[in-house]
Tab-separated table of C-alpha atoms and ligand atoms in Angstrom:
chain	number	residue	atom	x	y	z
Y	18	MET	CA	85.307	72.217	83.307
Y	19	ARG	CA	84.862	72.080	87.149
Y	20	ALA	CA	87.211	69.610	89.207
Y	21	SER	CA	85.656	67.348	90.568
Y	22	GLN	CA	87.403	67.837	93.721
Y	23	ALA	CA	86.954	71.166	94.421
Y	24	ARG	CA	88.573	73.103	97.320
Y	25	LEU	CA	86.460	74.643	99.584
Y	26	VAL	CA	88.494	77.940	100.332
Y	27	LYS	CA	89.140	79.988	104.232
Y	28	VAL	CA	88.014	83.835	103.009
Y	29	ALA	CA	88.466	87.217	104.985
Y	30	VAL	CA	86.940	90.307	104.904
Y	31	LEU	CA	88.793	93.267	105.929
Y	32	GLY	CA	86.155	95.936	106.722
Y	33	ALA	CA	83.400	93.472	107.147
Y	34	GLY	CA	80.996	96.091	109.122
Y	35	GLY	CA	80.493	98.360	106.320
Y	36	GLY	CA	78.595	99.904	103.244
Y	37	ILE	CA	80.457	96.657	100.789
Y	38	GLY	CA	81.713	94.608	103.281
Y	39	GLN	CA	78.475	93.518	104.808
Y	40	PRO	CA	76.484	92.503	102.162
Y	41	LEU	CA	79.620	90.899	100.538
Y	42	SER	CA	80.557	89.190	103.577
Y	43	LEU	CA	76.235	87.283	103.079
Y	44	LEU	CA	76.955	86.349	99.841
Y	45	LEU	CA	80.452	84.985	101.228
Y	46	LYS	CA	77.995	82.790	103.805
Y	47	HIS	CA	75.982	81.598	100.507
Y	48	SER	CA	78.972	80.176	98.498
Y	49	LYS	CA	78.398	76.466	98.627
Y	50	ASP	CA	82.472	77.465	97.880
Y	51	VAL	CA	84.006	78.527	101.092
Y	52	THR	CA	84.900	77.162	104.435
Y	53	GLN	CA	84.521	79.666	106.685
Y	54	LEU	CA	84.361	83.054	106.402
Y	55	ASN	CA	86.653	85.199	109.003
Y	56	VAL	CA	84.736	88.851	108.997
Y	57	TYR	CA	87.044	92.158	110.313
Y	58	ASP	CA	86.299	95.382	111.010
Y	59	VAL	CA	87.843	98.191	113.819
Y	60	HIS	CA	83.355	98.619	114.738
Y	61	GLY	CA	81.010	96.007	114.858
Y	62	ALA	CA	82.725	92.774	113.748
Y	63	PRO	CA	81.179	90.198	115.580
Y	64	GLY	CA	77.757	91.389	115.048
Y	65	VAL	CA	77.603	90.898	111.529
Y	66	ALA	CA	79.365	87.526	112.306
Y	67	ALA	CA	76.295	86.373	115.177
Y	68	ASP	CA	73.799	87.765	112.491
Y	69	LEU	CA	74.958	85.513	109.428
Y	70	SER	CA	76.253	82.871	111.410
Y	71	HIS	CA	72.950	82.201	111.608
Y	72	ILE	CA	72.112	81.157	108.526
Y	73	CYS	CA	71.867	77.647	107.903
Y	74	THR	CA	74.728	76.970	105.135
Y	75	PRO	CA	78.029	74.928	106.118
Y	76	SER	CA	80.198	77.751	106.413
Y	77	LYS	CA	81.686	78.780	109.511
Y	78	VAL	CA	81.497	82.839	110.937
Y	79	GLN	CA	83.754	83.615	113.003
Y	80	GLY	CA	83.732	88.165	113.574
Y	81	TYR	CA	86.962	90.111	115.030
Y	82	GLY	CA	87.471	93.030	116.523
Y	83	PRO	CA	90.386	96.016	116.142
Y	84	GLU	CA	93.137	93.691	118.237
Y	85	GLU	CA	92.452	90.812	116.281
Y	86	LEU	CA	93.646	91.494	112.916
Y	87	ALA	CA	96.820	88.908	112.867
Y	88	LYS	CA	94.770	85.664	113.877
Y	89	ALA	CA	90.910	87.401	111.433
Y	90	VAL	CA	94.058	87.036	108.684
Y	91	SER	CA	95.526	84.120	109.718
Y	92	GLY	CA	95.769	81.351	107.153
Y	93	VAL	CA	92.530	82.119	104.195
Y	94	ASP	CA	93.412	81.380	100.933
Y	95	LEU	CA	91.234	84.713	99.786
Y	96	VAL	CA	91.646	88.209	102.054
Y	97	LEU	CA	88.940	91.053	100.284
Y	98	ILE	CA	89.517	94.551	101.617
Y	99	PRO	CA	87.190	97.320	101.197
Y	100	ALA	CA	87.881	99.076	104.646
Y	101	GLY	CA	87.862	102.907	104.395
Y	102	VAL	CA	86.367	105.551	104.131
Y	103	PRO	CA	83.895	106.163	100.928
Y	104	ARG	CA	83.435	109.134	98.966
Y	105	LYS	CA	80.582	112.242	99.154
Y	106	PRO	CA	79.272	113.815	96.072
Y	107	GLY	CA	81.771	116.148	95.236
Y	108	MET	CA	84.918	114.310	96.338
Y	109	THR	CA	86.818	112.529	93.372
Y	110	ARG	CA	88.778	109.409	94.334
Y	111	ASP	CA	91.433	110.925	95.464
Y	112	ASP	CA	90.042	112.567	97.821
Y	113	LEU	CA	89.927	109.280	100.175
Y	114	PHE	CA	93.952	109.037	99.344
Y	115	ASN	CA	95.086	110.375	102.633
Y	116	THR	CA	92.409	108.394	105.331
Y	117	ASN	CA	92.973	105.103	103.078
Y	118	ALA	CA	96.114	104.969	102.242
Y	119	SER	CA	97.097	103.541	105.580
Y	120	ILE	CA	94.145	102.019	105.969
Y	121	VAL	CA	94.996	99.623	103.436
Y	122	ARG	CA	99.176	99.386	103.941
Y	123	ASP	CA	98.523	98.605	107.739
Y	124	LEU	CA	96.170	95.651	106.588
Y	125	SER	CA	98.227	94.501	104.201
Y	126	ALA	CA	101.466	94.121	106.866
Y	127	ALA	CA	98.622	92.002	108.601
Y	128	VAL	CA	98.626	89.744	106.286
Y	129	ALA	CA	101.975	90.049	104.816
Y	130	LYS	CA	102.742	89.014	108.355
Y	131	SER	CA	100.036	85.866	108.708
Y	132	SER	CA	99.114	85.075	105.495
Y	133	PRO	CA	101.820	85.521	103.057
Y	134	LYS	CA	100.363	83.430	100.729
Y	135	ALA	CA	97.062	84.866	100.696
Y	136	ILE	CA	95.717	86.241	97.491
Y	137	ILE	CA	94.418	89.311	98.903
Y	138	GLY	CA	91.670	91.614	96.632
Y	139	VAL	CA	91.705	95.218	97.674
Y	140	ILE	CA	88.687	97.596	96.675
Y	141	SER	CA	89.764	100.058	99.317
Y	142	ASN	CA	89.316	103.394	96.877
Y	143	PRO	CA	91.954	104.720	95.009
Y	144	VAL	CA	92.459	101.675	93.748
Y	145	ASN	CA	95.028	102.946	91.109
Y	146	SER	CA	97.034	104.175	94.041
Y	147	THR	CA	95.678	101.554	96.826
Y	148	VAL	CA	97.802	97.962	94.425
Y	149	PRO	CA	100.828	100.094	94.727
Y	150	ILE	CA	99.909	100.669	98.630
Y	151	ALA	CA	100.438	97.632	99.097
Y	152	ALA	CA	102.191	96.195	97.074
Y	153	GLU	CA	104.967	98.637	98.583
Y	154	THR	CA	103.907	96.309	102.283
Y	155	LEU	CA	104.464	93.041	100.748
Y	156	LYS	CA	107.331	93.703	98.902
Y	157	LYS	CA	108.656	95.092	102.460
Y	158	ALA	CA	108.210	92.717	104.217
Y	159	GLY	CA	110.262	90.391	101.550
Y	160	VAL	CA	106.927	88.411	99.971
Y	161	TYR	CA	105.391	90.857	98.034
Y	162	ASP	CA	104.176	87.230	94.716
Y	163	PRO	CA	102.323	89.708	92.159
Y	164	ARG	CA	100.570	87.639	90.866
Y	165	LYS	CA	98.253	87.514	94.025
Y	166	LEU	CA	97.875	90.909	94.582
Y	167	PHE	CA	94.618	92.377	92.877
Y	168	GLY	CA	92.724	95.585	93.065
Y	169	ILE	CA	89.110	94.302	92.010
Y	170	THR	CA	87.427	97.126	89.041
Y	171	THR	CA	85.396	94.205	88.063
Y	172	LEU	CA	81.995	97.262	89.502
Y	173	ASP	CA	83.437	98.576	86.171
Y	174	ILE	CA	82.452	95.243	83.958
Y	175	VAL	CA	79.431	94.535	86.310
Y	176	ARG	CA	77.901	98.094	84.692
Y	177	ALA	CA	79.805	97.764	81.136
Y	178	ARG	CA	77.989	94.763	81.174
Y	179	THR	CA	73.918	96.003	81.970
Y	180	PHE	CA	73.995	99.620	80.096
Y	181	VAL	CA	75.331	98.204	77.348
Y	182	ALA	CA	72.452	95.457	78.075
Y	183	GLU	CA	70.422	97.304	77.289
Y	184	ALA	CA	71.266	99.500	75.058
Y	185	LEU	CA	70.865	96.434	72.562
Y	186	LYS	CA	67.978	95.356	74.452
Y	187	LYS	CA	69.933	92.122	75.686
Y	188	SER	CA	70.392	89.964	78.792
Y	189	PRO	CA	74.301	91.437	80.808
Y	190	SER	CA	74.530	87.910	80.841
Y	191	ASP	CA	75.263	87.390	76.822
Y	192	ILE	CA	77.380	90.737	76.750
Y	193	ASP	CA	81.485	91.051	77.706
Y	194	VAL	CA	82.358	94.038	78.343
Y	195	PRO	CA	86.490	94.510	78.118
Y	196	VAL	CA	87.187	96.842	80.319
Y	197	ILE	CA	91.435	97.983	81.009
Y	198	GLY	CA	92.728	100.936	82.532
Y	199	GLY	CA	92.376	101.799	86.436
Y	200	HIS	CA	89.319	101.539	88.282
Y	201	SER	CA	88.378	106.366	88.255
Y	202	GLY	CA	86.998	108.332	85.627
Y	203	GLU	CA	89.037	108.689	82.591
Y	204	THR	CA	91.661	106.245	84.010
Y	205	ILE	CA	88.581	103.668	82.953
Y	206	VAL	CA	88.393	102.181	79.134
Y	207	PRO	CA	85.335	100.309	78.167
Y	208	LEU	CA	86.180	98.239	74.773
Y	209	LEU	CA	82.572	98.812	73.323
Y	210	SER	CA	84.414	98.466	69.173
Y	211	LYS	CA	83.464	94.633	69.514
Y	212	PHE	CA	79.052	96.079	69.333
Y	213	SER	CA	78.368	96.942	65.549
Y	214	GLU	CA	75.128	97.207	66.642
Y	215	LEU	CA	75.330	100.660	68.798
Y	216	SER	CA	75.582	103.574	66.864
Y	217	GLU	CA	78.604	106.593	67.466
Y	218	GLU	CA	77.121	108.107	69.712
Y	219	GLN	CA	75.731	105.213	71.490
Y	220	VAL	CA	78.949	104.795	72.028
Y	221	LYS	CA	80.251	108.230	73.907
Y	222	ALA	CA	77.314	107.831	75.994
Y	223	LEU	CA	77.326	104.839	76.898
Y	224	THR	CA	82.006	104.655	77.562
Y	225	HIS	CA	80.866	107.811	79.994
Y	226	ARG	CA	78.209	106.597	81.750
Y	227	ILE	CA	80.762	103.708	82.349
Y	228	GLN	CA	83.176	106.161	83.131
Y	229	PHE	CA	81.268	107.852	85.733
Y	230	GLY	CA	78.938	105.726	86.725
Y	231	GLY	CA	79.477	105.084	90.521
Y	232	ASP	CA	79.210	109.601	90.267
Y	233	GLU	CA	75.368	107.846	89.416
Y	234	VAL	CA	75.433	106.447	93.174
Y	235	VAL	CA	77.243	108.842	95.461
Y	236	LYS	CA	74.340	112.039	94.010
Y	237	ALA	CA	71.563	109.169	94.983
Y	238	LYS	CA	73.009	108.391	97.936
Y	239	ALA	CA	73.468	112.085	99.009
Y	240	GLY	CA	75.786	111.561	101.151
Y	241	ALA	CA	75.132	108.610	102.509
Y	242	GLY	CA	78.237	106.676	100.348
Y	243	SER	CA	78.654	104.994	97.800
Y	244	ALA	CA	78.249	101.904	95.699
Y	245	THR	CA	77.633	99.288	98.493
Y	246	LEU	CA	75.188	96.234	96.898
Y	247	SER	CA	76.092	96.635	92.993
Y	248	MET	CA	79.952	96.808	94.697
Y	249	ALA	CA	79.790	93.600	96.090
Y	250	TYR	CA	78.005	91.456	93.681
Y	251	ALA	CA	81.170	92.981	91.541
Y	252	ALA	CA	83.759	92.099	94.575
Y	253	PHE	CA	81.870	88.443	94.585
Y	254	GLU	CA	81.800	87.833	91.062
Y	255	PHE	CA	85.962	88.541	91.333
Y	256	ALA	CA	86.747	86.073	94.938
Y	257	GLY	CA	84.071	83.514	92.412
Y	258	HIS	CA	87.051	83.733	90.297
Y	259	VAL	CA	89.340	83.928	92.109
Y	260	ILE	CA	88.146	79.923	94.145
Y	261	ARG	CA	86.889	78.981	90.820
Y	262	ALA	CA	90.731	79.365	88.817
Y	263	LEU	CA	92.006	78.271	92.577
Y	264	ASN	CA	90.105	74.817	92.550
Y	265	GLY	CA	92.198	73.635	89.323
Y	266	GLU	CA	89.052	75.100	86.555
Y	267	LYS	CA	91.132	76.439	83.298
Y	268	GLY	CA	90.727	78.971	81.389
Y	269	VAL	CA	89.214	81.955	83.963
Y	270	THR	CA	89.794	85.255	82.911
Y	271	LEU	CA	88.601	88.716	83.999
Y	272	CYS	CA	90.270	92.215	83.381
Y	273	THR	CA	91.449	93.465	86.741
Y	274	TYR	CA	94.076	95.161	88.077
Y	275	VAL	CA	97.756	93.553	88.820
Y	276	GLU	CA	102.069	94.678	88.069
Y	277	SER	CA	101.962	94.085	85.509
Y	278	LYS	CA	103.385	95.590	81.778
Y	279	ALA	CA	100.696	95.105	79.348
Y	280	GLU	CA	100.620	99.180	79.351
Y	281	PRO	CA	104.311	99.743	79.232
Y	282	SER	CA	103.964	102.572	80.517
Y	283	CYS	CA	101.761	101.655	83.633
Y	284	ALA	CA	103.406	99.562	85.995
Y	285	PHE	CA	99.396	99.088	87.260
Y	286	PHE	CA	96.354	97.912	84.603
Y	287	SER	CA	93.343	96.094	84.807
Y	288	SER	CA	93.237	93.958	82.018
Y	289	PRO	CA	91.647	90.854	81.139
Y	290	VAL	CA	94.422	87.884	82.453
Y	291	GLU	CA	94.277	84.569	83.266
Y	292	LEU	CA	93.695	83.046	86.339
Y	293	GLY	CA	95.850	80.339	87.790
Y	294	LYS	CA	96.097	78.664	91.256
Y	295	ASP	CA	98.765	80.651	92.380
Y	296	GLY	CA	96.832	83.612	91.009
Y	297	VAL	CA	97.179	85.725	88.474
Y	298	GLU	CA	98.723	82.634	85.546
Y	299	LYS	CA	98.723	85.017	82.763
Y	300	ILE	CA	98.377	88.709	81.831
Y	301	LEU	CA	97.269	88.292	78.003
Y	302	PRO	CA	97.619	90.941	76.016
Y	303	LEU	CA	94.756	93.789	75.104
Y	304	PRO	CA	92.015	93.557	73.234
Y	305	LYS	CA	91.894	95.302	70.182
Y	306	ARG	CA	91.386	99.248	69.622
Y	307	ASN	CA	89.435	100.914	67.351
Y	308	SER	CA	91.665	104.854	66.964
Y	309	TYR	CA	87.752	106.319	69.616
Y	310	GLU	CA	89.577	103.842	71.953
Y	311	ASP	CA	93.478	104.613	71.409
Y	312	ALA	CA	92.782	108.607	72.663
Y	313	LEU	CA	90.543	106.850	75.245
Y	314	LEU	CA	93.862	104.979	76.150
Y	315	VAL	CA	95.613	107.691	75.410
Y	316	LYS	CA	93.983	110.083	78.597
Y	317	CYS	CA	93.306	106.805	80.358
Y	318	VAL	CA	98.000	106.570	81.131
Y	319	GLU	CA	98.239	110.173	82.077
Y	320	GLY	CA	95.809	109.631	85.733
Y	321	LEU	CA	97.214	106.650	85.746
Y	322	GLN	CA	100.831	107.081	85.839
Y	323	GLY	CA	100.049	109.715	88.429
Y	324	ASN	CA	98.013	107.901	90.427
Y	325	ILE	CA	100.393	104.989	90.213
Y	326	LYS	CA	103.189	106.487	91.715
Y	327	LYS	CA	101.137	109.188	94.621
Y	328	GLY	CA	100.851	105.401	96.028
Y	329	ILE	CA	104.522	103.576	95.388
Y	330	ALA	CA	105.383	106.843	96.583
Y	331	PHE	CA	103.470	106.362	100.519
Y	332	GLY	CA	104.336	103.049	99.960
Y	333	THR	CA	108.492	102.714	100.025
Y	334	LYS	CA	108.165	106.349	102.363
W	107	NAD	P1	82.168	101.760	104.459
W	107	NAD	O1	81.977	103.259	105.801
W	107	NAD	O2	80.713	102.633	105.306
W	107	NAD	O3	83.110	100.464	105.651
W	107	NAD	C1	84.055	100.716	105.648
W	107	NAD	C2	84.406	100.926	107.153
W	107	NAD	O4	85.783	99.459	106.971
W	107	NAD	C3	83.592	100.677	107.784
W	107	NAD	O5	82.843	99.623	108.628
W	107	NAD	C4	85.013	100.917	109.007
W	107	NAD	O6	84.650	100.932	110.490
W	107	NAD	C5	85.626	100.178	108.581
W	107	NAD	N1	87.776	99.679	108.546
W	107	NAD	C6	87.393	101.548	108.648
W	107	NAD	N2	89.481	100.749	108.386
W	107	NAD	C7	89.152	100.296	109.329
W	107	NAD	C8	90.387	99.311	109.339
W	107	NAD	N3	91.932	99.964	109.698
W	107	NAD	N4	90.767	97.327	109.154
W	107	NAD	C9	89.392	97.818	109.159
W	107	NAD	N5	87.842	98.317	108.861
W	107	NAD	C10	87.666	99.363	108.668
W	107	NAD	O7	82.455	101.979	103.132
W	107	NAD	P2	81.997	100.995	101.920
W	107	NAD	O8	81.185	101.759	101.123
W	107	NAD	O9	81.454	99.702	102.384
W	107	NAD	O10	84.051	101.065	101.194
W	107	NAD	C11	84.171	100.774	101.602
W	107	NAD	C12	84.979	101.161	100.044
W	107	NAD	O11	85.425	100.994	99.477
W	107	NAD	C13	85.770	103.056	100.289
W	107	NAD	O12	87.096	103.455	100.372
W	107	NAD	C14	85.608	103.146	98.729
W	107	NAD	O13	85.787	104.396	97.825
W	107	NAD	C15	85.542	101.659	98.312
W	107	NAD	N6	84.981	100.988	96.689
W	107	NAD	C16	85.353	101.249	95.915
W	107	NAD	C17	84.456	100.359	95.099
W	107	NAD	C18	85.958	99.393	93.461
W	107	NAD	O14	84.947	99.187	92.380
W	107	NAD	N7	86.372	99.183	93.942
W	107	NAD	C19	83.676	100.520	95.129
W	107	NAD	C20	82.685	100.089	95.454
W	107	NAD	C21	83.819	101.429	96.909
W	108	LMR	C1	82.399	102.917	92.499
W	108	LMR	O1	82.880	103.307	91.334
W	108	LMR	O2	81.387	102.939	92.418
W	108	LMR	C2	83.497	102.978	94.054
W	108	LMR	O3	84.755	103.569	93.009
W	108	LMR	C3	82.674	104.167	94.557
W	108	LMR	C4	83.253	105.784	94.232
W	108	LMR	O4	83.590	106.425	94.228
W	108	LMR	O5	82.028	105.845	92.825
C-alpha cells in the first residue's frame, strides 16, 4: 500500500549530459515523486538543466558543471551514476574498466563527503566491478552502508520480460523474470524454469539473448555507443522502486546487485531484495533453480568472482 504522506525525493544524476543521463533526467523530471533534480556532468549539464527546467512539472532542476560536484550531490536522497564511457563493437564491459573505475571512485568519494546517507545506484560499466569500487571508496571515507549501495541490473530484467513476453505472446506487464548474478554475459543468469510453457530450445535461446542483449544494441549502434533509452527506462524503474520504499511502501522487491551472502562465494550478487526506508531491508533467498540454471550459476560465479576481486583491488589501492 502506498503511504498517504508521500515524501518527495531529491535526486542527483551524475553523467546527466550523456546518452543515458539525458533521457533518465527527462523521466525523473516527469516524476511526481521527485521534488529536486540535480544534473551533473563534466560536459553540458547547464544546457540539459535549462532545457528540462522549461517542462511544466513541479520539480526544480539545477545544473552543475565540473567544479560543482559537491553542490550537486549535497542533500540528495538518491544518486544515480551513468557517468563514463560506453562500449563500441568488439569490446567487453571489462574493457571499460581502465576509464570508468576512477570516474566511479571519484564520484562515490564526493557522495561520501557531501551526502553520506544517500542511496547510490551505479549504472557505469563494468557494474560487476564498479560497485565494489564504490563500496571500498565509501569504506575509506568511513560511511559505507551496504544497504545503500546498488548496481543497477534492471535492464537485464527489462529485456528478460520483453523477450519472454514475445515468446509467450503475452504482455510484459504479466511477466516477472528473476535475473540473478551480475551484469555481463555469462554472469547474467535469467531463471526461466518457472515458465513451463517454454521448450528447452526456447529457454536456451532466450537465456543467450538476455545474457548478450547488450551486444545486440552495441552492434546496431555501430560505434555510436550502447543501450541508452532502454537503460534510462530501466534506471527509472529502479529509482521508482527505491522511491516507493523510501516513502514507506512495504513489500517492494526487485533483483539488484548489492553486497550479499545470497551466493556465498561472491561478495556482491544480484538477487531478489526487499527494499525499505534505508535501502536494502532484506536479501531474499535465491529463487528455486533447475539443473540447467545451476550450471549457468556455476559459470556466473567463475566470472563474477574475478570482476569483484578486480574492483576491490582498485578500490583499496
Ligand atoms: P555517454 O558517453 O553517452 O555518456 C556518459 C556521460 O558521462 C558523458 O556525458 C560524459 O561527459 C559523462 N562523464 C564522463 N566522466 C564524467 C565524470 N567524471 N563525472 C561526470 N560525468 C562524466 O555514455 P552512456 O551511453 O550514457 O553510458 C554511460 C555508462 O553506462 C557506460 O559505462 C555504459 O557502459 C553504462 N551502461 C550501463 C548499463 C547497465 O545496465 N548498468 C546499460 C547501458 C550502459
Ligand atoms: C547493456 O547491457 O546494454 C549495457 O551494459 C551496455 C553494454 O555495454 O552492453
